[in-house]
Amino acid sequence: MTYELFYWPEIQGRGEFVRLALEDAGADYRDVARTRAGFRRMMRLMARGTDTPSFAPPFLRDGKHVIGQTAAILFYLGPCLDLAPRNESKRLWVHQIQLTLADMVAEIHDTHHPLGPSLYYEDQKRPARLRSDSFLKERVPKFMGYFDRLIGRSGGPFLTGRRATYADLSLFQVVEGLRYAFPRHMGKAERTVGRVVAVRDRVSERSGLAAYLESDRRLPFSTEGIFRHYPELDKGRG
Ligand SMILES: N[C@@H](CCC(=O)N[C@@H](CS)C(=O)NCC(=O)O)C(=O)O
């Protein structure tokens, strides 16, 4: 059965967290909305046409299941793709970590849109500077320090131990996105979270992912996505 992934066609966005898991596992999947007809189907499915309509993409269809919310999709896919532990409490632990990553992703979005998605970045530049400043100074070390400690207490090399899970792939994506958005700041901030950087490096070398990252299926980061590079927001503080 081919998985169907529904996400906006021109950005990595939150769809990328799901895509990384599918690509890592070499799963058979289609990025449905990358064709015009598929895009229309995505909009129809959100409006009606399923008993479990999503508020926003990404969502995934696997046979009779239509699942929205990035963390819920990964919770479902994890065992199927061998990217989650079999043991229930360990699986819930990975889910908890993924939800914390989702919290961080929401804060990353708010660095450039602190007043909400209805206004353009250009209309909220000043609040965005204030928000980015405190995000870089306080929240990056708090989140990254937390993930770094988890790797330490698991015995490593990954977040929950010897085997990589979808949460490690998501941590990779967060580091990549932050490097794109805040290159000056991250150059310094990464020095104190060596275990997180090591997870990022290990994940990038996994065979399925390395091939994907080189392919044209991996869309570039841009100032349309969640991670945006605006030089004026990147303070270069470590
Ligand atoms: N909590 C959801 C958030 C989904 C979400 O915000 N999707 C964005 C794109 S990344 C969107 O299309 N939002 C439209 C909206 O909020 O109106 C998840 O993690 O999947």
Short mmCIF file of N, CA, C and O and ligand atoms in Angstrom, two decimals, residues 7-8 13-14 55-58 69-71 226, ligand 1:
data_model
loop_
_atom_site.label_atom_id
_atom_site.label_comp_id
_atom_site.label_asym_id
_atom_site.label_seq_id
_atom_site.Cartn_x
_atom_site.Cartn_y
_atom_site.Cartn_z
N TYR A 7 0.62 17.78 1.77
CA TYR A 7 1.25 18.97 2.35
C TYR A 7 1.41 20.03 1.26
O TYR A 7 1.44 19.71 0.07
N TRP A 8 1.55 21.28 1.68
CA TRP A 8 1.76 22.37 0.71
C TRP A 8 2.94 22.02 -0.19
O TRP A 8 4.00 21.63 0.29
N GLY A 13 8.30 22.95 5.38
CA GLY A 13 7.31 23.09 6.45
C GLY A 13 7.25 21.90 7.39
O GLY A 13 8.23 21.17 7.58
N ARG A 14 6.08 21.71 7.98
CA ARG A 14 5.93 20.58 8.91
C ARG A 14 5.83 19.26 8.17
O ARG A 14 6.08 18.21 8.75
N PHE A 55 -7.41 20.19 10.29
CA PHE A 55 -7.49 21.65 10.31
C PHE A 55 -6.49 22.25 9.33
O PHE A 55 -6.75 23.26 8.67
N ALA A 56 -5.32 21.61 9.25
CA ALA A 56 -4.25 22.10 8.37
C ALA A 56 -3.35 20.94 8.00
O ALA A 56 -3.25 19.96 8.74
N PRO A 57 -2.67 21.03 6.84
CA PRO A 57 -1.69 20.00 6.51
C PRO A 57 -0.46 20.12 7.42
O PRO A 57 -0.23 21.20 7.95
N PRO A 58 0.33 19.07 7.64
CA PRO A 58 0.29 17.82 6.90
C PRO A 58 -0.75 16.83 7.43
O PRO A 58 -1.08 16.86 8.61
N GLN A 69 -1.98 16.18 12.12
CA GLN A 69 -1.06 16.56 13.21
C GLN A 69 0.25 15.79 13.07
O GLN A 69 0.28 14.55 13.24
N THR A 70 1.31 16.55 12.85
CA THR A 70 2.62 15.94 12.58
C THR A 70 2.99 14.87 13.61
O THR A 70 3.39 13.75 13.23
N ALA A 71 2.86 15.19 14.89
CA ALA A 71 3.29 14.23 15.91
C ALA A 71 2.41 12.98 15.91
O ALA A 71 2.90 11.87 16.16
N ILE A 226 8.79 27.57 7.66
CA ILE A 226 8.80 27.80 9.11
C ILE A 226 10.13 28.41 9.52
O ILE A 226 10.19 29.34 10.31
N1 LIG B 1 -0.05 21.33 14.99
C1 LIG B 1 -0.10 21.09 13.57
C2 LIG B 1 0.09 22.40 12.86
C3 LIG B 1 -0.25 22.32 11.41
C4 LIG B 1 0.03 23.64 10.74
O1 LIG B 1 0.11 24.69 11.39
N2 LIG B 1 0.19 23.62 9.43
C5 LIG B 1 0.51 24.84 8.71
C6 LIG B 1 1.58 24.59 7.68
S1 LIG B 1 3.06 24.03 8.44
C7 LIG B 1 -0.72 25.36 8.03
O2 LIG B 1 -1.01 25.03 6.90
N3 LIG B 1 -1.47 26.20 8.75
C8 LIG B 1 -2.67 26.81 8.24
C9 LIG B 1 -3.44 27.44 9.36
O3 LIG B 1 -3.03 27.33 10.52
O4 LIG B 1 -4.44 28.08 9.06
C10 LIG B 1 0.97 20.05 13.18
O5 LIG B 1 1.96 19.94 13.92
O6 LIG B 1 0.85 19.37 12.17
#
